[in-house]
PDB file of C-alpha atoms in Angstrom:
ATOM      1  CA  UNK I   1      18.599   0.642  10.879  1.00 57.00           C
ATOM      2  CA  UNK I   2      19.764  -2.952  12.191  1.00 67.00           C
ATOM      3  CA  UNK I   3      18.508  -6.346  10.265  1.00 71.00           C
ATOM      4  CA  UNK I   4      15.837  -6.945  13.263  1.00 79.00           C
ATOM      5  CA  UNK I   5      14.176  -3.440  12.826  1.00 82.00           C
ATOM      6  CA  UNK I   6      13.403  -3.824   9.441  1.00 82.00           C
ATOM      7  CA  UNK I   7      12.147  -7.295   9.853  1.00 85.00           C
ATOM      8  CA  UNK I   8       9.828  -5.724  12.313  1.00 89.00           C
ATOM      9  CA  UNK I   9       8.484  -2.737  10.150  1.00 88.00           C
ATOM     10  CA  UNK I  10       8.117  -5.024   7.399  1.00 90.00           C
ATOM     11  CA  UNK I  11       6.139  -7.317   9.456  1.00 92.00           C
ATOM     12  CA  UNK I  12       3.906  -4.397  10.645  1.00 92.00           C
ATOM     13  CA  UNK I  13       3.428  -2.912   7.172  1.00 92.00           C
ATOM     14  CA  UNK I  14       2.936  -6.521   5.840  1.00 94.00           C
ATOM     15  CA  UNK I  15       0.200  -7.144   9.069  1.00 94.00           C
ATOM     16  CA  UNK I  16      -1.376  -3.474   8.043  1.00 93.00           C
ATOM     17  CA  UNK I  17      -1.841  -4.009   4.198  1.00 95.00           C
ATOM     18  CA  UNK I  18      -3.423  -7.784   4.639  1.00 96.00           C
ATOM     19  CA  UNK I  19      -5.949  -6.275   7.466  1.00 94.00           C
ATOM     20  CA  UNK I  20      -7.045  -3.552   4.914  1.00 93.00           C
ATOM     21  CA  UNK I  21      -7.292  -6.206   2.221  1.00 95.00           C
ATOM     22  CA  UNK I  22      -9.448  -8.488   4.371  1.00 95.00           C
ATOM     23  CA  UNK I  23     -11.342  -5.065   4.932  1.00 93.00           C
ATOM     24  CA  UNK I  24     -11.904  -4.321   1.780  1.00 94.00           C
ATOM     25  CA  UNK I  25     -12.858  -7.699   0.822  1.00 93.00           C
ATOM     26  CA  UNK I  26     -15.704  -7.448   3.447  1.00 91.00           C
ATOM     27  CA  UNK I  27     -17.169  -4.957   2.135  1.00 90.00           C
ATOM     28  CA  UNK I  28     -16.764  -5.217  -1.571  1.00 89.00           C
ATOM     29  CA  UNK I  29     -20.012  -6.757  -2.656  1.00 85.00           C
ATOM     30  CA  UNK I  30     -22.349  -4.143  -0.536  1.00 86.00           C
ATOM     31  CA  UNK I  31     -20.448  -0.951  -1.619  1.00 87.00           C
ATOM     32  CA  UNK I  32     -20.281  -2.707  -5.337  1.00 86.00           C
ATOM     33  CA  UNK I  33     -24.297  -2.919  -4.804  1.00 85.00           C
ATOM     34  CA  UNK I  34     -24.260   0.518  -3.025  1.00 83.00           C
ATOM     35  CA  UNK I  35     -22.176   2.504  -5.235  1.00 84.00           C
ATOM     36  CA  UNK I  36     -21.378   5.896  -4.182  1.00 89.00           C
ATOM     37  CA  UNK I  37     -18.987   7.532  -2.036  1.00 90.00           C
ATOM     38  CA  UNK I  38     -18.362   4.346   0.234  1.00 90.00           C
ATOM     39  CA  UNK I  39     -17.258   2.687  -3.820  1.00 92.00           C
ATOM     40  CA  UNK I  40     -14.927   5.317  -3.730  1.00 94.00           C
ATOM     41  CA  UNK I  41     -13.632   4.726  -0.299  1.00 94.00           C
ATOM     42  CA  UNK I  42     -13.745   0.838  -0.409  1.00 95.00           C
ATOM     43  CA  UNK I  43     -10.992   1.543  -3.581  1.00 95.00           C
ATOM     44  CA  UNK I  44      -9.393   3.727  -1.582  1.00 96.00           C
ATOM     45  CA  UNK I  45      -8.216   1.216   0.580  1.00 95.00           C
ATOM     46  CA  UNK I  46      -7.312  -1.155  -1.826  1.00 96.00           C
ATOM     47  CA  UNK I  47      -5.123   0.920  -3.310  1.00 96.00           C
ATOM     48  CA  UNK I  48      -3.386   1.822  -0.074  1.00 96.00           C
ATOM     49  CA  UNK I  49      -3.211  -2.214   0.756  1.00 96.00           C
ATOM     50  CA  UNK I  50      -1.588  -2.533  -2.513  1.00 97.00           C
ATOM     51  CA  UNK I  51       1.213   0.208  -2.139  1.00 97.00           C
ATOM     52  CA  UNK I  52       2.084  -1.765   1.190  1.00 96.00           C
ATOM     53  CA  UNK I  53       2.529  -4.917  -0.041  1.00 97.00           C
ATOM     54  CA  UNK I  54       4.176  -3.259  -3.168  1.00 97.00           C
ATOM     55  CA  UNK I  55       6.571  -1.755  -0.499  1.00 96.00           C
ATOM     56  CA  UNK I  56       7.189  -4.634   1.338  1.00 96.00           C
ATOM     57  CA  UNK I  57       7.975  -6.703  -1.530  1.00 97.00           C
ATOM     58  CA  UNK I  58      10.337  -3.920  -2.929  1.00 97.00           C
ATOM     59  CA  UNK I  59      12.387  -3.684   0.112  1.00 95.00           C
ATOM     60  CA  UNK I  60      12.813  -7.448   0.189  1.00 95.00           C
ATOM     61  CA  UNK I  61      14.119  -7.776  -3.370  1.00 96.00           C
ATOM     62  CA  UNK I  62      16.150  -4.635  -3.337  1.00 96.00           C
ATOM     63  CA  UNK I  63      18.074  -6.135  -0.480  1.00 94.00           C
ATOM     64  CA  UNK I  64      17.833  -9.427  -1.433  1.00 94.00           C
ATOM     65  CA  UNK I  65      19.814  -8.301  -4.685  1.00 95.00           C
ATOM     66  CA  UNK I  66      22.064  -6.222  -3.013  1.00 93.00           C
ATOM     67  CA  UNK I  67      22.731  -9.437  -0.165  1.00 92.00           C
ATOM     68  CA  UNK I  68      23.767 -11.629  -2.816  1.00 93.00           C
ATOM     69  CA  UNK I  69      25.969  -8.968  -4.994  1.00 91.00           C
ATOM     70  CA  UNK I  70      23.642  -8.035  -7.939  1.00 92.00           C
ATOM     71  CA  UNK I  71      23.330  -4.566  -6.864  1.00 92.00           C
ATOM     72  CA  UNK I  72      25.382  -1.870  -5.411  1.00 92.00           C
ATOM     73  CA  UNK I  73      24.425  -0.586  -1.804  1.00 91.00           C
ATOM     74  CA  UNK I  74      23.931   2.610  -4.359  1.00 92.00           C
ATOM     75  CA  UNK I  75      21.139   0.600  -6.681  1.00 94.00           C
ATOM     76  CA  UNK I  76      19.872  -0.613  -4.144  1.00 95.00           C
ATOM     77  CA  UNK I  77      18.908   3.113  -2.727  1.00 94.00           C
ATOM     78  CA  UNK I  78      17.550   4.038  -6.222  1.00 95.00           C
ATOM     79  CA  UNK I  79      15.393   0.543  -6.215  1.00 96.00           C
ATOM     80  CA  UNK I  80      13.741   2.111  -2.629  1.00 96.00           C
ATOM     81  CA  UNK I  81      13.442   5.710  -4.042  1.00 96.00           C
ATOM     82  CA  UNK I  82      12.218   4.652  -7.547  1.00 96.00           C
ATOM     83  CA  UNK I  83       9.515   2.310  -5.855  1.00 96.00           C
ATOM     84  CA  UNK I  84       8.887   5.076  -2.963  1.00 96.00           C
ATOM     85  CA  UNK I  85       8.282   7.969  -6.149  1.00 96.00           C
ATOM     86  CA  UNK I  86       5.851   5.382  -7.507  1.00 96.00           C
ATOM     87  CA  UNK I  87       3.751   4.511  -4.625  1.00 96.00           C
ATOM     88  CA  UNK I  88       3.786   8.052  -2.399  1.00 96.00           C
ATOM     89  CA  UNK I  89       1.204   9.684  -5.007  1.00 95.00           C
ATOM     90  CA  UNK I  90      -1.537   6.367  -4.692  1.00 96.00           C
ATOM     91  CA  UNK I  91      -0.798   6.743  -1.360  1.00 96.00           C
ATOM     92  CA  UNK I  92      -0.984  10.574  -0.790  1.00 96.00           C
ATOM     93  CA  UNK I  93      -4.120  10.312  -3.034  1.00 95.00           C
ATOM     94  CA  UNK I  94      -5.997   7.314  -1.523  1.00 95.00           C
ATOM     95  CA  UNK I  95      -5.685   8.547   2.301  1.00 94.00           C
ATOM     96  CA  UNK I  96      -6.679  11.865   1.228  1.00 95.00           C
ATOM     97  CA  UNK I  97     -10.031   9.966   0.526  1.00 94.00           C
ATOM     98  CA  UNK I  98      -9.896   7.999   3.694  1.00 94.00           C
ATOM     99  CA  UNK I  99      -9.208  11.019   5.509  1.00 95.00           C
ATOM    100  CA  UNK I 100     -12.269  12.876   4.282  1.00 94.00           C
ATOM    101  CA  UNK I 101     -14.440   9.889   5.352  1.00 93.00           C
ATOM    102  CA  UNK I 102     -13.591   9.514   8.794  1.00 94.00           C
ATOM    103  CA  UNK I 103     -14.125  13.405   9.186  1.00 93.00           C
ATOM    104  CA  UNK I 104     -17.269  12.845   8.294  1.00 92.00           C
ATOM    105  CA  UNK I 105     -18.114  10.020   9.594  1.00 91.00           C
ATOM    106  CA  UNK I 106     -16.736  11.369  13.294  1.00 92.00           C
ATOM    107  CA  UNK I 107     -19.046  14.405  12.639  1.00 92.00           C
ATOM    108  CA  UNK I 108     -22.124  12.384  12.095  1.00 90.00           C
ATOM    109  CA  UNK I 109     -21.007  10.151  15.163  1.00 86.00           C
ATOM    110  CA  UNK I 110     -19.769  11.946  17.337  1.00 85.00           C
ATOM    111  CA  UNK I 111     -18.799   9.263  19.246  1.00 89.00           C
ATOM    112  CA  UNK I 112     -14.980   8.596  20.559  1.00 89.00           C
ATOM    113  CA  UNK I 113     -13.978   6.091  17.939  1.00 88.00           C
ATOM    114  CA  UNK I 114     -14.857   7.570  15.089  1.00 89.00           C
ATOM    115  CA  UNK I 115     -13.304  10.908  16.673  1.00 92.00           C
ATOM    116  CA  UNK I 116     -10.343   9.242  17.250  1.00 93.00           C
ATOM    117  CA  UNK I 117     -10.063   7.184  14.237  1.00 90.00           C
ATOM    118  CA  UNK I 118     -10.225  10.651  11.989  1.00 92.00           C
ATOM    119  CA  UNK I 119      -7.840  11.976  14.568  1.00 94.00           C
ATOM    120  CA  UNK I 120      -5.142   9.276  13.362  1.00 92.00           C
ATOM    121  CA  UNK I 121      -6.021   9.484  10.168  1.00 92.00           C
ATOM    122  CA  UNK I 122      -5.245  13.113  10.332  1.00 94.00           C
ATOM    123  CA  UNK I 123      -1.776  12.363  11.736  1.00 93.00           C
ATOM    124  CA  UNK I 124      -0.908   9.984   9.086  1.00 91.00           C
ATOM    125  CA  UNK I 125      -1.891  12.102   6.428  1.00 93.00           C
ATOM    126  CA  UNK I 126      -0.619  15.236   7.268  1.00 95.00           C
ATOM    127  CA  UNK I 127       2.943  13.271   8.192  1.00 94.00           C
ATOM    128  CA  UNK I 128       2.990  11.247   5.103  1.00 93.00           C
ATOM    129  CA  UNK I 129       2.614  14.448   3.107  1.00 95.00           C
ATOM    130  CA  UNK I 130       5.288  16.297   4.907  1.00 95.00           C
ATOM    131  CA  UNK I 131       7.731  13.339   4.333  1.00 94.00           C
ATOM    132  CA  UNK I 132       7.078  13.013   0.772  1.00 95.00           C
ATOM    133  CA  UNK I 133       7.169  16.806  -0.053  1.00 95.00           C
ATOM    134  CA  UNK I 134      10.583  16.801   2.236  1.00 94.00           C
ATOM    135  CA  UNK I 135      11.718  13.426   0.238  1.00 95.00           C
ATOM    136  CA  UNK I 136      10.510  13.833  -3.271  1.00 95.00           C
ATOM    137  CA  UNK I 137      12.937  16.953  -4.180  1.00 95.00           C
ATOM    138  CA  UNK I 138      15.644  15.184  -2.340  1.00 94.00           C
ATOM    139  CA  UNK I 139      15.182  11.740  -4.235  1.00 95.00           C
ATOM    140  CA  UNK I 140      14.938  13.737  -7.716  1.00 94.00           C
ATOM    141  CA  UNK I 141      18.349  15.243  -7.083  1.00 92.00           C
ATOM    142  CA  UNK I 142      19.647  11.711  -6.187  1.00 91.00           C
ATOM    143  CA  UNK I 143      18.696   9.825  -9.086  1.00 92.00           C
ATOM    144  CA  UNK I 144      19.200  12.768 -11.742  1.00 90.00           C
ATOM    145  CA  UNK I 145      22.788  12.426 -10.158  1.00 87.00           C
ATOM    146  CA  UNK I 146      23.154   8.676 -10.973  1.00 86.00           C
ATOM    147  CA  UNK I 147      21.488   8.412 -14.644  1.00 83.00           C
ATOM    148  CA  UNK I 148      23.855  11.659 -15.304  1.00 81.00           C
ATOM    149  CA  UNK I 149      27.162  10.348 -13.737  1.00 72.00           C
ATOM    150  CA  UNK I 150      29.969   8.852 -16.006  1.00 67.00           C
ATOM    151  CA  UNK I 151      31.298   5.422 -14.936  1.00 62.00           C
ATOM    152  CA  UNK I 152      33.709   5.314 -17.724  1.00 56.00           C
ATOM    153  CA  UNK I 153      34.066   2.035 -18.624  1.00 56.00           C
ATOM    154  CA  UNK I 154      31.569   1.120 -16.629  1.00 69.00           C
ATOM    155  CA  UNK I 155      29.245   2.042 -18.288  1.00 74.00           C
ATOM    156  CA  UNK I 156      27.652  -1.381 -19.504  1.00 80.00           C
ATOM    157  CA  UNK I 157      27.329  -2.287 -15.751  1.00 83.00           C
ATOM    158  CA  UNK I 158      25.602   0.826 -14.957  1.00 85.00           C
ATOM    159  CA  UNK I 159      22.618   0.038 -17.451  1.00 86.00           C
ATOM    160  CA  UNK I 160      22.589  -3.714 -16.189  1.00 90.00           C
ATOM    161  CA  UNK I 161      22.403  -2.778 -12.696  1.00 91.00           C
ATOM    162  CA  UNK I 162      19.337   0.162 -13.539  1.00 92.00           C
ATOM    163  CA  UNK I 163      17.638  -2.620 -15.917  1.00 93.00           C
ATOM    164  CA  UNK I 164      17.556  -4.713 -12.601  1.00 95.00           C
ATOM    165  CA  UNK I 165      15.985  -2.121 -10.464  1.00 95.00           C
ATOM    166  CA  UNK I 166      13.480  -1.487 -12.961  1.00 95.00           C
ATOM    167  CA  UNK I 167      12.502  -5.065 -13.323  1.00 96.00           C
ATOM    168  CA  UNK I 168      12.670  -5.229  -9.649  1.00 97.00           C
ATOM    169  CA  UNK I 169      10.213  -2.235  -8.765  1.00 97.00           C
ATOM    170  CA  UNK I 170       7.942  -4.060 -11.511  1.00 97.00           C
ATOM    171  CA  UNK I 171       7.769  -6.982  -9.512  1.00 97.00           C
ATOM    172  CA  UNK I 172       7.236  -5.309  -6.327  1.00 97.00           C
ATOM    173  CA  UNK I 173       4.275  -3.632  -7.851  1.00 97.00           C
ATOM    174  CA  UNK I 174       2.825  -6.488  -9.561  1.00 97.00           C
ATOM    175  CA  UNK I 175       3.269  -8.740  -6.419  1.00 97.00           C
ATOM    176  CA  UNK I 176       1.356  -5.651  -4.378  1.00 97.00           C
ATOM    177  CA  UNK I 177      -1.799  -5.641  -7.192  1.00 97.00           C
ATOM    178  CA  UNK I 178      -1.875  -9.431  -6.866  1.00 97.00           C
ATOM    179  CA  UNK I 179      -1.762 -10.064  -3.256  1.00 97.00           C
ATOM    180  CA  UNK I 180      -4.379  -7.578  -2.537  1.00 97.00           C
ATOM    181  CA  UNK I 181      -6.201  -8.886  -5.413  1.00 96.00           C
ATOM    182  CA  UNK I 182      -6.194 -12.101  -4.075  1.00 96.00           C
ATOM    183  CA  UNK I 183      -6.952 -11.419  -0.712  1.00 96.00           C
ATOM    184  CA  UNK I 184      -9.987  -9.179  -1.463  1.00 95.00           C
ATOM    185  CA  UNK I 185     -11.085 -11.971  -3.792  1.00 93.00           C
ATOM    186  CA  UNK I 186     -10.965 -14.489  -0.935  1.00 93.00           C
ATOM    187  CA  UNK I 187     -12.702 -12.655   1.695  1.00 93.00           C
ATOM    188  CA  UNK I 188     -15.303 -11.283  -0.252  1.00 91.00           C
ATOM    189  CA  UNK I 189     -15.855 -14.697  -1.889  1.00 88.00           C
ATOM    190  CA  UNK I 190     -16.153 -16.207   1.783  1.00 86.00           C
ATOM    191  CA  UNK I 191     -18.423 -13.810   2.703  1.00 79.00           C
ATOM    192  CA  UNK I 192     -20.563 -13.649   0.444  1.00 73.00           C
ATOM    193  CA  UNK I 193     -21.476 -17.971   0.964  1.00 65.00           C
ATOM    194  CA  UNK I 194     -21.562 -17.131   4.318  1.00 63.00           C
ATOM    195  CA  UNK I 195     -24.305 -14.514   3.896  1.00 52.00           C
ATOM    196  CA  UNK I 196     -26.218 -17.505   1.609  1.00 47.00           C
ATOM    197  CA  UNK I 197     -25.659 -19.665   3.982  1.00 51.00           C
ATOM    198  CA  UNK I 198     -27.434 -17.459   6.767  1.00 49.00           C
ATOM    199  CA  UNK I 199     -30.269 -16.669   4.435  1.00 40.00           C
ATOM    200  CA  UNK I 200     -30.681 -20.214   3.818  1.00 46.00           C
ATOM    201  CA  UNK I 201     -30.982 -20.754   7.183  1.00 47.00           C
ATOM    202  CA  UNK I 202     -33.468 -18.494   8.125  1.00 48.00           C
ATOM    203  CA  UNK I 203     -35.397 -19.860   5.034  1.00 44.00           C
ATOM    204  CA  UNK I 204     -35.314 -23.159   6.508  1.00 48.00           C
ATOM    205  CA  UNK I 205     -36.151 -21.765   9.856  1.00 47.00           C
ATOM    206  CA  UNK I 206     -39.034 -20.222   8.713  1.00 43.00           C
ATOM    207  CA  UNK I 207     -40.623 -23.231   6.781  1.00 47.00           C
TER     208      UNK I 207
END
């Protein structure tokens, strides 16, 4: 995959995870109120904005070590799969919930874009659990390969380079929590003085 692929993807994914943020934000303080099922959903996709950004940010400092010579093109595949065995069960788990809503919110509808909305979200989580139950086995047998492998007197430079990708996959997934954090923090903050505002208004109005 050339340098201008992955800029796009990551762009996409990046665009994807701040839109479901900015979502969830929305709606935080009525489901919070609410409670419920739509609670459930509204963390649902939180959690799946979070394994985004935590993905985007991992592929960015994997490569970005691996660019400048602090990892091995070989650490820096056990960065991706390390991050991708952390994330794929948040995200198996979270659009399993998301899934079940737009079902039933396309059978109470019944109209064409909830129908196709639960049609997508079908597609993506069917597909996203193929992948990870073609990947997972695959990734296992990869990385028990590389903590088991002798380097000889290597050895020392092994452990730096897997202390690195640990440290790195932390960051990714701390930078994920906080950027969704933040974002959902923002928009719900905004909306909420806007819905003051508007009340205020029609107080006003009224007098």
């Amino acid at each position: 995959m050339n340098g201008v692929m992955i800029v796009l993807l990551l762009a996409l994914n990046f665009g994807i995870s701040w839109l479901n943020a900015w979502s969830v934000g929305r709606s935080w303080a009525d489901t919070k109120a609410v409670g419920g099922w739509s609670r459930v959903v509204i963390w649902c996709a939180a959690i799946m904005s979070a394994c985004g950004f935590t993905w985007c940010y991992l592929i960015m400092l994997a490569l970005g070590a691996g660019a400048l010579g602090l990892l091995e093109p070989q650490y820096v595949q056990v960065a991706l799969e390390i991050g991708y065995l952390v994330i794929i069960g948040p995200i198996l788990g979270s659009g399993l919930g998301i899934w079940i809503d737009s079902l039933t919110t396309a059978w109470r509808r019944r109209s064409v874009g909830s129908v196709a909305v639960a049609g997508w979200n079908t597609f993506a989580q069917v597909h996203n659990t193929y992948q990870a139950a073609k990947a997972i086995p695959e990734i296992l047998q990869h990385l028990g390969e590389v903590f088991k492998s002798k380097s000889g007197g290597k050895d020392a430079a092994k452990a730096k380079a897997l202390i690195l990708v640990v440290i790195l996959v932390i960051l990714a997934i701390c930078g994920g929590v906080l950027t969704t954090t933040m974002i959902i923090r923002s928009t719900a903050r905004k909306y909420a003085n806007r819905t003051l505002n508007d009340v205020n208004d029609k107080e006003k109005s009224v007098a």
